[in-house]
mmCIF file of C-alpha atoms in Angstrom:
data_model
loop_
_atom_site.group_PDB
_atom_site.id
_atom_site.type_symbol
_atom_site.label_atom_id
_atom_site.label_comp_id
_atom_site.label_asym_id
_atom_site.label_seq_id
_atom_site.Cartn_x
_atom_site.Cartn_y
_atom_site.Cartn_z
ATOM 1 C CA MET A 23 6.156 22.835 41.584
ATOM 2 C CA LEU A 24 8.842 20.104 39.767
ATOM 3 C CA LYS A 25 6.494 19.681 36.997
ATOM 4 C CA LYS A 26 6.148 22.861 36.513
ATOM 5 C CA LEU A 27 10.173 22.914 36.391
ATOM 6 C CA SER A 28 9.878 20.498 34.228
ATOM 7 C CA THR A 29 8.553 21.246 31.508
ATOM 8 C CA ILE A 30 10.228 24.777 31.705
ATOM 9 C CA SER A 31 13.696 22.984 31.729
ATOM 10 C CA ALA A 32 12.314 21.099 28.501
ATOM 11 C CA PHE A 33 11.009 24.077 26.820
ATOM 12 C CA ILE A 34 14.935 25.632 27.228
ATOM 13 C CA VAL A 35 16.166 23.445 26.449
ATOM 14 C CA GLY A 36 14.581 22.295 23.004
ATOM 15 C CA VAL A 37 14.555 26.669 22.283
ATOM 16 C CA ILE A 38 18.659 26.058 22.512
ATOM 17 C CA PHE A 39 18.195 22.502 19.491
ATOM 18 C CA CYS A 40 16.575 23.785 17.470
ATOM 19 C CA GLY A 41 18.807 26.661 17.645
ATOM 20 C CA MET A 42 21.718 24.888 16.680
ATOM 21 C CA VAL A 43 19.813 22.769 14.048
ATOM 22 C CA ALA A 44 18.687 25.552 12.484
ATOM 23 C CA TYR A 45 21.617 27.962 12.783
ATOM 24 C CA GLY A 46 24.511 25.164 13.363
ATOM 25 C CA SER A 47 24.678 22.849 10.469
ATOM 26 C CA ILE A 48 25.327 22.577 6.619
ATOM 27 C CA ILE A 49 22.085 20.710 6.437
ATOM 28 C CA VAL A 50 18.859 21.792 5.470
ATOM 29 C CA THR A 51 15.743 20.594 6.881
ATOM 30 C CA ASP A 52 12.241 20.725 6.147
ATOM 31 C CA ARG A 53 11.050 22.318 9.568
ATOM 32 C CA ASP A 54 13.734 24.572 8.363
ATOM 33 C CA SER A 55 13.369 26.292 5.542
ATOM 34 C CA SER A 56 9.677 25.261 4.685
ATOM 35 C CA HIS A 57 10.229 23.366 1.646
ATOM 36 C CA ASN A 58 8.377 20.295 0.767
ATOM 37 C CA GLU A 59 10.096 16.718 1.818
ATOM 38 C CA ILE A 60 8.998 14.579 -0.951
ATOM 39 C CA ASP A 61 7.303 10.749 0.783
ATOM 40 C CA MET A 62 9.015 7.410 -0.368
ATOM 41 C CA PRO A 63 8.093 3.765 -0.702
ATOM 42 C CA GLU A 64 7.878 1.530 3.055
ATOM 43 C CA LEU A 65 11.910 1.019 3.617
ATOM 44 C CA ASN A 66 13.876 -0.893 5.954
ATOM 45 C CA SER A 67 16.023 1.012 7.698
ATOM 46 C CA ASN A 68 15.139 2.831 11.499
ATOM 47 C CA GLY A 69 16.760 5.422 11.022
ATOM 48 C CA ILE A 70 17.368 7.400 7.148
ATOM 49 C CA ILE A 71 17.836 10.476 5.685
ATOM 50 C CA VAL A 72 18.447 12.032 1.578
ATOM 51 C CA VAL A 73 20.098 14.915 1.182
ATOM 52 C CA ASP A 74 20.167 16.557 -1.696
ATOM 53 C CA MET A 75 23.953 17.746 -2.486
ATOM 54 C CA ALA A 76 24.229 20.788 -3.933
ATOM 55 C CA THR A 77 21.558 22.663 -1.331
ATOM 56 C CA GLY A 78 22.398 21.068 1.632
ATOM 57 C CA TYR A 79 18.610 20.674 1.696
ATOM 58 C CA THR A 80 16.739 17.581 2.855
ATOM 59 C CA ILE A 81 15.140 15.563 0.792
ATOM 60 C CA TYR A 82 13.493 12.869 2.505
ATOM 61 C CA GLU A 83 13.858 11.523 6.465
ATOM 62 C CA LYS A 84 13.187 9.461 8.803
ATOM 63 C CA ASN A 85 13.942 9.253 13.159
ATOM 64 C CA MET A 86 16.882 11.542 12.016
ATOM 65 C CA TYR A 87 17.703 12.845 15.609
ATOM 66 C CA GLU A 88 17.095 9.413 16.440
ATOM 67 C CA LYS A 89 20.226 8.359 18.645
ATOM 68 C CA PHE A 90 21.718 4.595 16.982
ATOM 69 C CA TYR A 91 24.572 2.855 16.530
ATOM 70 C CA PRO A 92 26.965 4.288 13.556
ATOM 71 C CA ALA A 93 29.248 1.372 13.235
ATOM 72 C CA SER A 94 31.930 1.925 10.581
ATOM 73 C CA THR A 95 30.357 4.041 9.053
ATOM 74 C CA THR A 96 32.489 6.275 12.550
ATOM 75 C CA LYS A 97 35.320 5.820 10.137
ATOM 76 C CA ILE A 98 34.119 9.372 7.779
ATOM 77 C CA MET A 99 34.692 10.600 10.932
ATOM 78 C CA THR A 100 38.472 9.066 11.712
ATOM 79 C CA ALA A 101 39.281 10.112 7.948
ATOM 80 C CA THR A 102 38.394 13.982 8.544
ATOM 81 C CA VAL A 103 39.770 14.385 12.167
ATOM 82 C CA VAL A 104 43.311 12.567 9.631
ATOM 83 C CA MET A 105 43.800 14.459 7.003
ATOM 84 C CA ASP A 106 42.799 17.902 8.856
ATOM 85 C CA LYS A 107 46.037 16.547 11.736
ATOM 86 C CA GLY A 108 48.575 14.522 9.543
ATOM 87 C CA ASN A 109 51.010 14.255 6.672
ATOM 88 C CA MET A 110 49.762 10.639 4.653
ATOM 89 C CA ASP A 111 53.545 10.753 3.798
ATOM 90 C CA ASP A 112 53.827 10.129 7.298
ATOM 91 C CA ILE A 113 54.714 6.740 8.595
ATOM 92 C CA VAL A 114 53.039 4.714 10.999
ATOM 93 C CA THR A 115 54.250 2.227 12.955
ATOM 94 C CA PHE A 116 51.772 -0.740 14.527
ATOM 95 C CA SER A 117 51.562 -1.056 17.470
ATOM 96 C CA HIS A 118 50.988 -4.651 19.926
ATOM 97 C CA ASP A 119 47.488 -2.885 21.117
ATOM 98 C CA ALA A 120 46.338 -1.977 17.167
ATOM 99 C CA VAL A 121 46.699 -4.881 15.740
ATOM 100 C CA PHE A 122 45.629 -7.294 19.308
ATOM 101 C CA SER A 123 43.024 -5.231 20.479
ATOM 102 C CA ILE A 124 40.057 -5.689 17.956
ATOM 103 C CA GLU A 125 37.483 -7.948 17.947
ATOM 104 C CA LEU A 126 38.485 -11.297 16.798
ATOM 105 C CA GLY A 127 36.767 -11.625 12.881
ATOM 106 C CA SER A 128 35.971 -7.965 13.076
ATOM 107 C CA SER A 129 36.834 -6.340 9.408
ATOM 108 C CA ALA A 130 41.145 -5.648 10.113
ATOM 109 C CA ALA A 131 43.891 -5.412 7.136
ATOM 110 C CA PHE A 132 46.156 -8.794 9.175
ATOM 111 C CA VAL A 133 48.537 -6.434 10.295
ATOM 112 C CA ASP A 134 51.676 -7.216 12.636
ATOM 113 C CA GLU A 135 52.929 -5.762 14.888
ATOM 114 C CA GLY A 136 55.729 -3.192 13.970
ATOM 115 C CA GLU A 137 54.529 -2.718 10.488
ATOM 116 C CA LYS A 138 55.510 0.520 8.657
ATOM 117 C CA LEU A 139 53.021 1.843 6.568
ATOM 118 C CA THR A 140 51.854 5.427 5.804
ATOM 119 C CA VAL A 141 49.549 7.375 6.540
ATOM 120 C CA ARG A 142 47.730 7.234 2.945
ATOM 121 C CA GLN A 143 47.861 3.395 2.194
ATOM 122 C CA CYS A 144 46.413 3.125 5.940
ATOM 123 C CA MET A 145 43.561 5.960 4.856
ATOM 124 C CA TYR A 146 42.690 3.527 1.970
ATOM 125 C CA GLY A 147 42.942 0.387 3.705
ATOM 126 C CA LEU A 148 40.416 2.666 6.944
ATOM 127 C CA ILE A 149 37.595 3.445 3.920
ATOM 128 C CA VAL A 150 38.034 0.518 0.697
ATOM 129 C CA ILE A 151 38.225 -2.656 3.161
ATOM 130 C CA SER A 152 36.719 -0.422 6.952
ATOM 131 C CA ALA A 153 40.159 -1.834 8.518
ATOM 132 C CA ASN A 154 39.703 -1.468 12.808
ATOM 133 C CA ASP A 155 43.013 -2.232 13.357
ATOM 134 C CA LEU A 156 44.341 0.873 10.662
ATOM 135 C CA ALA A 157 41.815 2.346 12.311
ATOM 136 C CA ASN A 158 44.080 1.940 15.774
ATOM 137 C CA GLY A 159 47.066 2.779 14.237
ATOM 138 C CA LEU A 160 46.374 6.432 12.968
ATOM 139 C CA ALA A 161 44.861 7.357 16.043
ATOM 140 C CA GLU A 162 47.516 5.894 18.598
ATOM 141 C CA HIS A 163 49.755 8.293 14.992
ATOM 142 C CA ILE A 164 47.834 11.528 15.743
ATOM 143 C CA SER A 165 47.135 11.098 19.013
ATOM 144 C CA GLY A 166 48.894 8.753 20.660
ATOM 145 C CA SER A 167 45.667 6.352 21.511
ATOM 146 C CA ASN A 168 42.111 6.245 21.125
ATOM 147 C CA GLU A 169 40.819 7.883 23.788
ATOM 148 C CA GLU A 170 42.488 10.735 22.987
ATOM 149 C CA PHE A 171 41.851 10.960 19.653
ATOM 150 C CA ALA A 172 38.700 10.298 20.246
ATOM 151 C CA LYS A 173 38.166 13.404 21.998
ATOM 152 C CA LEU A 174 39.588 14.469 18.268
ATOM 153 C CA MET A 175 36.475 13.571 17.126
ATOM 154 C CA ASN A 176 33.587 14.636 19.446
ATOM 155 C CA LYS A 177 35.439 18.706 18.614
ATOM 156 C CA LYS A 178 34.911 17.902 15.306
ATOM 157 C CA ALA A 179 31.609 16.951 15.287
ATOM 158 C CA ALA A 180 30.431 20.069 17.298
ATOM 159 C CA GLU A 181 32.245 21.778 15.501
ATOM 160 C CA LEU A 182 30.395 20.818 12.850
ATOM 161 C CA GLY A 183 26.622 21.047 13.888
ATOM 162 C CA CYS A 184 26.081 17.685 15.539
ATOM 163 C CA VAL A 185 23.274 17.750 18.331
ATOM 164 C CA ASN A 186 23.566 13.879 19.319
ATOM 165 C CA THR A 187 26.742 12.261 18.472
ATOM 166 C CA ASN A 188 29.549 11.023 20.563
ATOM 167 C CA PHE A 189 32.762 8.862 19.746
ATOM 168 C CA THR A 190 34.934 6.479 22.107
ATOM 169 C CA ASN A 191 37.082 4.922 19.357
ATOM 170 C CA PRO A 192 38.354 5.189 15.525
ATOM 171 C CA HIS A 193 36.771 2.162 13.906
ATOM 172 C CA GLY A 194 33.036 1.674 15.535
ATOM 173 C CA LEU A 195 33.513 -1.588 16.816
ATOM 174 C CA HIS A 196 29.960 -1.542 19.757
ATOM 175 C CA ASP A 197 30.170 0.986 22.973
ATOM 176 C CA ASP A 198 26.974 1.652 24.174
ATOM 177 C CA ASN A 199 28.217 5.392 24.561
ATOM 178 C CA HIS A 200 29.504 5.444 20.742
ATOM 179 C CA TYR A 201 26.070 7.285 18.524
ATOM 180 C CA THR A 202 25.541 9.428 16.086
ATOM 181 C CA CYS A 203 21.978 9.770 14.402
ATOM 182 C CA ALA A 204 21.139 10.167 11.089
ATOM 183 C CA TYR A 205 21.378 14.498 10.581
ATOM 184 C CA ASP A 206 24.310 14.048 12.333
ATOM 185 C CA LEU A 207 25.926 11.394 10.200
ATOM 186 C CA ALA A 208 25.179 13.336 7.234
ATOM 187 C CA ILE A 209 27.020 16.839 8.637
ATOM 188 C CA MET A 210 29.996 14.821 8.445
ATOM 189 C CA GLY A 211 29.404 12.503 5.297
ATOM 190 C CA LEU A 212 28.466 16.016 3.635
ATOM 191 C CA ASN A 213 31.836 17.901 5.003
ATOM 192 C CA ALA A 214 34.003 14.745 4.128
ATOM 193 C CA TYR A 215 32.656 14.881 0.450
ATOM 194 C CA ARG A 216 32.399 19.106 0.045
ATOM 195 C CA ASN A 217 36.212 19.565 1.422
ATOM 196 C CA TYR A 218 39.003 16.713 0.533
ATOM 197 C CA ASP A 219 39.775 16.011 -2.614
ATOM 198 C CA PHE A 220 41.198 13.480 -1.573
ATOM 199 C CA TYR A 221 37.799 11.745 1.149
ATOM 200 C CA ARG A 222 36.492 11.684 -3.027
ATOM 201 C CA GLU A 223 39.695 9.539 -4.367
ATOM 202 C CA LEU A 224 38.809 6.667 -1.348
ATOM 203 C CA ILE A 225 35.575 5.999 -1.334
ATOM 204 C CA SER A 226 35.481 6.051 -5.222
ATOM 205 C CA THR A 227 38.748 3.644 -5.059
ATOM 206 C CA GLN A 228 37.456 -0.663 -6.538
ATOM 207 C CA MET A 229 40.614 -1.659 -5.558
ATOM 208 C CA TYR A 230 43.669 -0.387 -3.618
ATOM 209 C CA GLU A 231 47.416 -2.284 -3.685
ATOM 210 C CA VAL A 232 49.229 -2.360 -0.980
ATOM 211 C CA PRO A 233 53.388 -3.601 -2.337
ATOM 212 C CA PRO A 234 55.475 -5.929 0.411
ATOM 213 C CA THR A 235 56.452 -4.237 3.541
ATOM 214 C CA ASN A 236 59.304 -4.806 6.421
ATOM 215 C CA LYS A 237 56.586 -7.654 7.572
ATOM 216 C CA GLN A 238 55.013 -8.425 4.831
ATOM 217 C CA SER A 239 56.292 -9.791 1.497
ATOM 218 C CA GLU A 240 53.942 -10.305 -1.072
ATOM 219 C CA THR A 241 51.770 -7.663 -2.211
ATOM 220 C CA ARG A 242 48.305 -6.811 -0.537
ATOM 221 C CA TYR A 243 44.812 -6.042 -2.791
ATOM 222 C CA TRP A 244 42.565 -4.154 -1.302
ATOM 223 C CA SER A 245 38.652 -4.305 -2.374
ATOM 224 C CA ASN A 246 35.643 -2.064 -1.712
ATOM 225 C CA THR A 247 33.424 -3.434 1.021
ATOM 226 C CA ASN A 248 30.352 -1.080 -0.097
ATOM 227 C CA LYS A 249 28.906 -3.862 -2.243
ATOM 228 C CA LEU A 250 26.490 -0.468 -3.795
ATOM 229 C CA PHE A 251 29.652 0.801 -5.690
ATOM 230 C CA ASN A 252 32.263 -2.500 -5.837
ATOM 231 C CA LYS A 253 31.161 -4.070 -9.485
ATOM 232 C CA ASN A 254 31.419 -7.497 -8.560
ATOM 233 C CA GLU A 255 29.122 -7.615 -6.395
ATOM 234 C CA LYS A 256 25.489 -8.262 -6.791
ATOM 235 C CA TYR A 257 23.697 -5.210 -4.849
ATOM 236 C CA TYR A 258 25.815 -3.079 -7.772
ATOM 237 C CA TYR A 259 24.520 0.219 -8.186
ATOM 238 C CA GLU A 260 25.485 2.037 -11.945
ATOM 239 C CA ASP A 261 25.048 4.935 -10.281
ATOM 240 C CA CYS A 262 26.460 4.655 -7.575
ATOM 241 C CA ILE A 263 29.812 6.911 -7.412
ATOM 242 C CA GLY A 264 30.823 5.736 -3.371
ATOM 243 C CA GLY A 265 29.922 5.353 0.368
ATOM 244 C CA LYS A 266 31.022 3.723 3.427
ATOM 245 C CA SER A 267 29.401 1.308 5.044
ATOM 246 C CA GLY A 268 29.119 -0.512 8.214
ATOM 247 C CA PHE A 269 27.746 -3.895 10.267
ATOM 248 C CA THR A 270 27.707 -5.166 14.224
ATOM 249 C CA ASP A 271 25.437 -6.847 15.891
ATOM 250 C CA GLU A 272 24.335 -4.154 17.844
ATOM 251 C CA ALA A 273 24.136 -1.704 15.310
ATOM 252 C CA GLY A 274 22.703 -3.609 12.507
ATOM 253 C CA MET A 275 23.299 -1.935 8.721
ATOM 254 C CA THR A 276 24.439 1.483 8.242
ATOM 255 C CA LEU A 277 25.032 3.070 5.057
ATOM 256 C CA VAL A 278 26.729 6.433 3.319
ATOM 257 C CA SER A 279 26.411 6.094 -0.318
ATOM 258 C CA TYR A 280 26.388 9.002 -2.874
ATOM 259 C CA ALA A 281 24.870 8.584 -6.260
ATOM 260 C CA ARG A 282 24.416 10.954 -9.238
ATOM 261 C CA ILE A 283 20.394 10.429 -9.861
ATOM 262 C CA ASN A 284 19.149 13.104 -13.522
ATOM 263 C CA GLY A 285 22.510 14.895 -13.029
ATOM 264 C CA ARG A 286 22.151 15.344 -9.108
ATOM 265 C CA SER A 287 25.060 14.643 -6.460
ATOM 266 C CA ILE A 288 21.980 12.040 -3.792
ATOM 267 C CA MET A 289 23.222 11.662 -0.512
ATOM 268 C CA VAL A 290 21.529 8.634 1.350
ATOM 269 C CA VAL A 291 22.377 7.528 5.289
ATOM 270 C CA THR A 292 20.802 4.988 6.476
ATOM 271 C CA LEU A 293 20.995 3.556 10.109
ATOM 272 C CA GLY A 294 19.712 0.637 11.514
ATOM 273 C CA ALA A 295 19.137 -1.612 8.826
ATOM 274 C CA LYS A 296 18.728 -5.837 9.937
ATOM 275 C CA GLY A 297 21.144 -6.930 7.335
ATOM 276 C CA ALA A 298 22.324 -6.183 4.056
ATOM 277 C CA THR A 299 19.916 -7.328 1.254
ATOM 278 C CA GLN A 300 17.462 -4.935 3.469
ATOM 279 C CA VAL A 301 20.366 -1.608 3.608
ATOM 280 C CA TYR A 302 21.447 -2.029 -0.063
ATOM 281 C CA ALA A 303 17.511 -1.909 -1.257
ATOM 282 C CA ASP A 304 16.636 0.642 0.644
ATOM 283 C CA HIS A 305 19.394 2.980 -1.038
ATOM 284 C CA THR A 306 18.504 1.099 -4.061
ATOM 285 C CA THR A 307 14.908 2.093 -3.545
ATOM 286 C CA ILE A 308 15.389 5.816 -3.072
ATOM 287 C CA TYR A 309 17.320 6.317 -5.483
ATOM 288 C CA ASP A 310 15.698 4.200 -8.286
ATOM 289 C CA TYR A 311 12.123 6.624 -6.926
ATOM 290 C CA ILE A 312 13.839 9.765 -7.452
ATOM 291 C CA LYS A 313 15.159 8.782 -10.958
ATOM 292 C CA GLU A 314 11.426 7.887 -11.504
ATOM 293 C CA ASN A 315 9.517 10.396 -9.685
ATOM 294 C CA VAL A 316 10.916 13.475 -9.041
ATOM 295 C CA SER A 317 10.700 15.975 -11.335
ATOM 296 C CA GLU A 318 13.469 18.947 -12.101
ATOM 297 C CA ASP A 319 10.895 21.405 -10.318
ATOM 298 C CA TYR A 320 11.153 20.043 -7.608
ATOM 299 C CA PHE A 321 15.067 20.657 -7.211
ATOM 300 C CA GLU A 322 14.846 23.578 -9.182
ATOM 301 C CA GLN A 323 12.856 24.676 -6.007
ATOM 302 C CA ILE A 324 15.140 23.758 -3.817
ATOM 303 C CA GLU A 325 17.872 26.050 -5.697
ATOM 304 C CA ALA A 326 15.542 29.121 -5.515
ATOM 305 C CA LYS A 327 15.368 28.709 -1.786
ATOM 306 C CA TYR A 328 18.487 28.088 -1.536
ATOM 307 C CA ASN A 329 20.063 31.009 -4.053
ATOM 308 C CA GLU A 330 18.145 33.435 -1.684
ATOM 309 C CA TYR A 331 20.473 32.514 1.095
ATOM 310 C CA LYS A 332 23.159 32.702 -1.258
ATOM 311 C CA GLU A 333 22.250 36.364 -1.926
ATOM 312 C CA SER A 334 21.474 37.080 1.594
ATOM 313 C CA ASN A 335 24.609 36.524 2.838
ATOM 314 C CA VAL A 336 26.860 36.271 -0.988
ATOM 315 C CA ASP A 337 30.185 37.246 1.566
ATOM 316 C CA ASN A 338 29.925 33.818 3.411
ATOM 317 C CA THR A 339 29.060 31.542 0.665
ATOM 318 C CA THR A 340 32.096 30.073 -2.102
ATOM 319 C CA ASN A 341 31.899 27.186 -3.904
ATOM 320 C CA ILE A 342 34.310 24.373 -4.053
ATOM 321 C CA SER A 343 36.631 23.166 -6.645
ATOM 322 C CA ASN A 344 37.575 19.864 -7.447
ATOM 323 C CA SER A 345 37.487 18.613 -11.402
ATOM 324 C CA ASP A 346 34.763 16.490 -10.756
ATOM 325 C CA THR A 347 32.235 18.875 -9.243
ATOM 326 C CA ASN A 348 32.552 21.568 -10.723
ATOM 327 C CA ASN A 349 28.814 21.468 -12.329
ATOM 328 C CA ASP A 350 26.608 23.573 -9.621
ATOM 329 C CA LYS A 351 24.286 20.238 -9.706
ATOM 330 C CA ASN A 352 27.104 18.212 -8.156
ATOM 331 C CA VAL A 353 28.618 20.307 -6.636
ATOM 332 C CA PRO A 354 27.000 21.558 -2.906
ATOM 333 C CA ALA A 355 28.404 25.084 -1.668
ATOM 334 C CA SER A 356 31.787 24.840 0.302
ATOM 335 C CA THR A 357 31.285 27.429 2.566
ATOM 336 C CA THR A 358 34.238 28.755 3.893
ATOM 337 C CA THR A 359 36.343 29.695 6.801
ATOM 338 C CA THR A 360 34.315 32.887 7.763
ATOM 339 C CA GLU A 361 30.825 31.209 7.619
ATOM 340 C CA LYS A 362 32.361 27.980 9.596
ATOM 341 C CA SER A 363 34.211 30.803 12.626
ATOM 342 C CA GLY A 364 30.412 32.366 12.961
ATOM 343 C CA SER A 365 28.398 29.156 12.499
ATOM 344 C CA ASN A 366 30.698 28.004 15.695
ATOM 345 C CA ILE A 367 31.322 31.195 18.026
ATOM 346 C CA PHE A 368 27.165 31.205 17.133
ATOM 347 C CA LEU A 369 26.797 27.183 18.790
ATOM 348 C CA THR A 370 30.225 27.689 21.287
ATOM 349 C CA ILE A 371 27.423 31.172 22.692
ATOM 350 C CA LEU A 372 24.203 28.682 23.114
ATOM 351 C CA LYS A 373 25.782 25.601 24.193
ATOM 352 C CA VAL A 374 27.406 28.171 27.479
ATOM 353 C CA ILE A 375 23.725 29.698 27.396
ATOM 354 C CA GLY A 376 22.209 25.781 27.560
ATOM 355 C CA ILE A 377 24.792 24.305 29.879
ATOM 356 C CA ILE A 378 24.737 27.965 32.616
ATOM 357 C CA VAL A 379 19.905 26.502 32.034
ATOM 358 C CA LEU A 380 20.251 23.924 32.886
ATOM 359 C CA VAL A 381 22.682 24.494 35.991
ATOM 360 C CA VAL A 382 20.154 27.108 37.008
ATOM 361 C CA ILE A 383 17.887 24.411 37.000
ATOM 362 C CA ALA A 384 18.973 22.133 38.225
ATOM 363 C CA LEU A 385 19.699 23.713 40.875
ATOM 364 C CA ILE A 386 16.382 25.388 41.557
ATOM 365 C CA ILE A 387 15.485 21.068 41.335
ATOM 366 C CA LEU A 388 17.840 20.320 44.402
ATOM 367 C CA LEU A 389 16.568 23.280 46.740
ATOM 368 C CA TYR A 390 13.099 22.477 45.838
ATOM 369 C CA ILE A 391 13.711 18.895 47.565
ATOM 370 C CA VAL A 392 15.781 20.188 49.768
ATOM 371 C CA LEU A 393 13.080 22.493 51.097
ATOM 372 C CA ILE A 394 10.689 18.902 50.426
ATOM 373 C CA ILE A 395 12.967 17.085 53.014
ATOM 374 C CA ARG A 396 13.768 20.161 56.136
ATOM 375 C CA LEU A 397 9.422 19.985 55.207
ATOM 376 C CA LYS A 398 9.036 16.499 55.889
ATOM 377 C CA ILE A 399 10.690 16.559 58.513
ATOM 378 C CA HIS A 400 9.720 19.595 60.157
ATOM 379 C CA ARG A 401 6.523 17.730 59.797
ATOM 380 C CA MET A 402 7.679 14.649 61.845
ATOM 381 C CA LYS A 403 8.857 15.630 64.373
ATOM 382 C CA ARG A 404 6.269 18.261 64.627
ATOM 383 C CA ARG A 405 3.325 15.393 64.619
ATOM 384 C CA LYS A 406 6.537 13.649 66.690
ATOM 385 C CA ARG A 407 5.685 16.252 69.148
ATOM 386 C CA MET A 408 2.426 15.988 69.291
ATOM 387 C CA LEU A 409 2.332 12.342 69.822
ATOM 388 C CA GLU A 410 4.894 13.279 73.202
ATOM 389 C CA ARG A 411 2.510 15.046 74.399
ATOM 390 C CA LYS A 412 0.008 13.032 74.274
ATOM 391 C CA ARG A 413 1.200 10.132 75.456
ATOM 392 C CA ARG A 414 2.274 12.640 78.531
ATOM 393 C CA TYR A 415 -1.954 13.589 78.800
ATOM 394 C CA ASN A 416 -2.614 10.442 78.193
ATOM 395 C CA SER A 417 -0.557 8.816 81.597
ATOM 396 C CA GLU A 418 -1.400 11.736 83.464
ATOM 397 C CA LEU A 419 -4.723 11.625 83.112
ATOM 398 C CA PHE A 420 -4.827 7.695 83.425
ATOM 399 C CA PHE A 421 -2.225 8.326 86.479
ATOM 400 C CA ASN A 422 -5.078 11.099 88.153
ATOM 401 C CA MET A 423 -8.136 8.556 87.304
ATOM 402 C CA LYS A 424 -5.783 6.089 88.987
ATOM 403 C CA ASP A 425 -5.625 8.023 92.571
ATOM 404 C CA GLU A 426 -9.036 9.041 92.266
ATOM 405 C CA ASP A 427 -9.886 5.403 92.750
#
């Protein structure tokens, strides 16, 4: 019976999970739409997803729902929350904890305790040089602490339709309970690129200049850490238009990059590479393979499927307006508040149903366990009584035989 209950519970959870994937996000996978994905050469990263940004359709997937540590690609969500909640002209004053709580040797802007920077300056440092101390300062400015800010990050991830993500901090330094998957990170990366002009500006900045502050007397120059985008790096890829990289010992190399290939905007997300050479080679290989082997007919087929969806949901979709992305091949269609709200309501209903079902299953299993325990106790008592009777019988028999003697 317990085995049957486990099978039923797994089936129900699977149905709920698939429903969330299919309807609650801006990424459309092959299993959702039955479009054909392409084969890729052998790649190094353990979790990969490649997305056509004009439609949100996946071109290639590898372990896209598997859990990985995101490292500094976390900061895509950090930036998203700050852009939602913050004022770019506000002043961030850095606390002792914001400055000194990060790991020694990790990426930092090396701000001083009590130093003042604008939110806008902090955002450039967050994305361009991946500064963990700036991530702390932004989190404290918005929410008062990293813990409270992480709640906002998780709430936003749920609203977007992420299915295997949990954040515990704004910077991505290792925590066993801080994780995501390639699918979720693609949702975050595509959402940020679609809906925030400032994000597109941040990821496409080669160098940022910070004038003297109340604690620093010299001008600082921050150079982009994304080696695929930085012109001074050996991994520079001309078609790359920006991205966000990350690294910790536990996560390995992680990277979200965007490129224009044959007139189309493509996003690549990789997790779990063993080093810089592997991760940048993966992105270069993917972009080159699409450039050389994927025909315009393939993308036209994807667009046809997408246009069918748009026609049947004409009131729910619109295009973002941005001077750099007003070509339909380069700009993903942005969802309106109505569509997002509908998706969020659907997700909420699914989650509530899922919780109720899981609680019911847990109660049934608990009841089953209690019944088994009670049955075993009953059998033990019964066996004890039988042994007691047997002992008494043998004792009486022994005395009767003795009396006869």
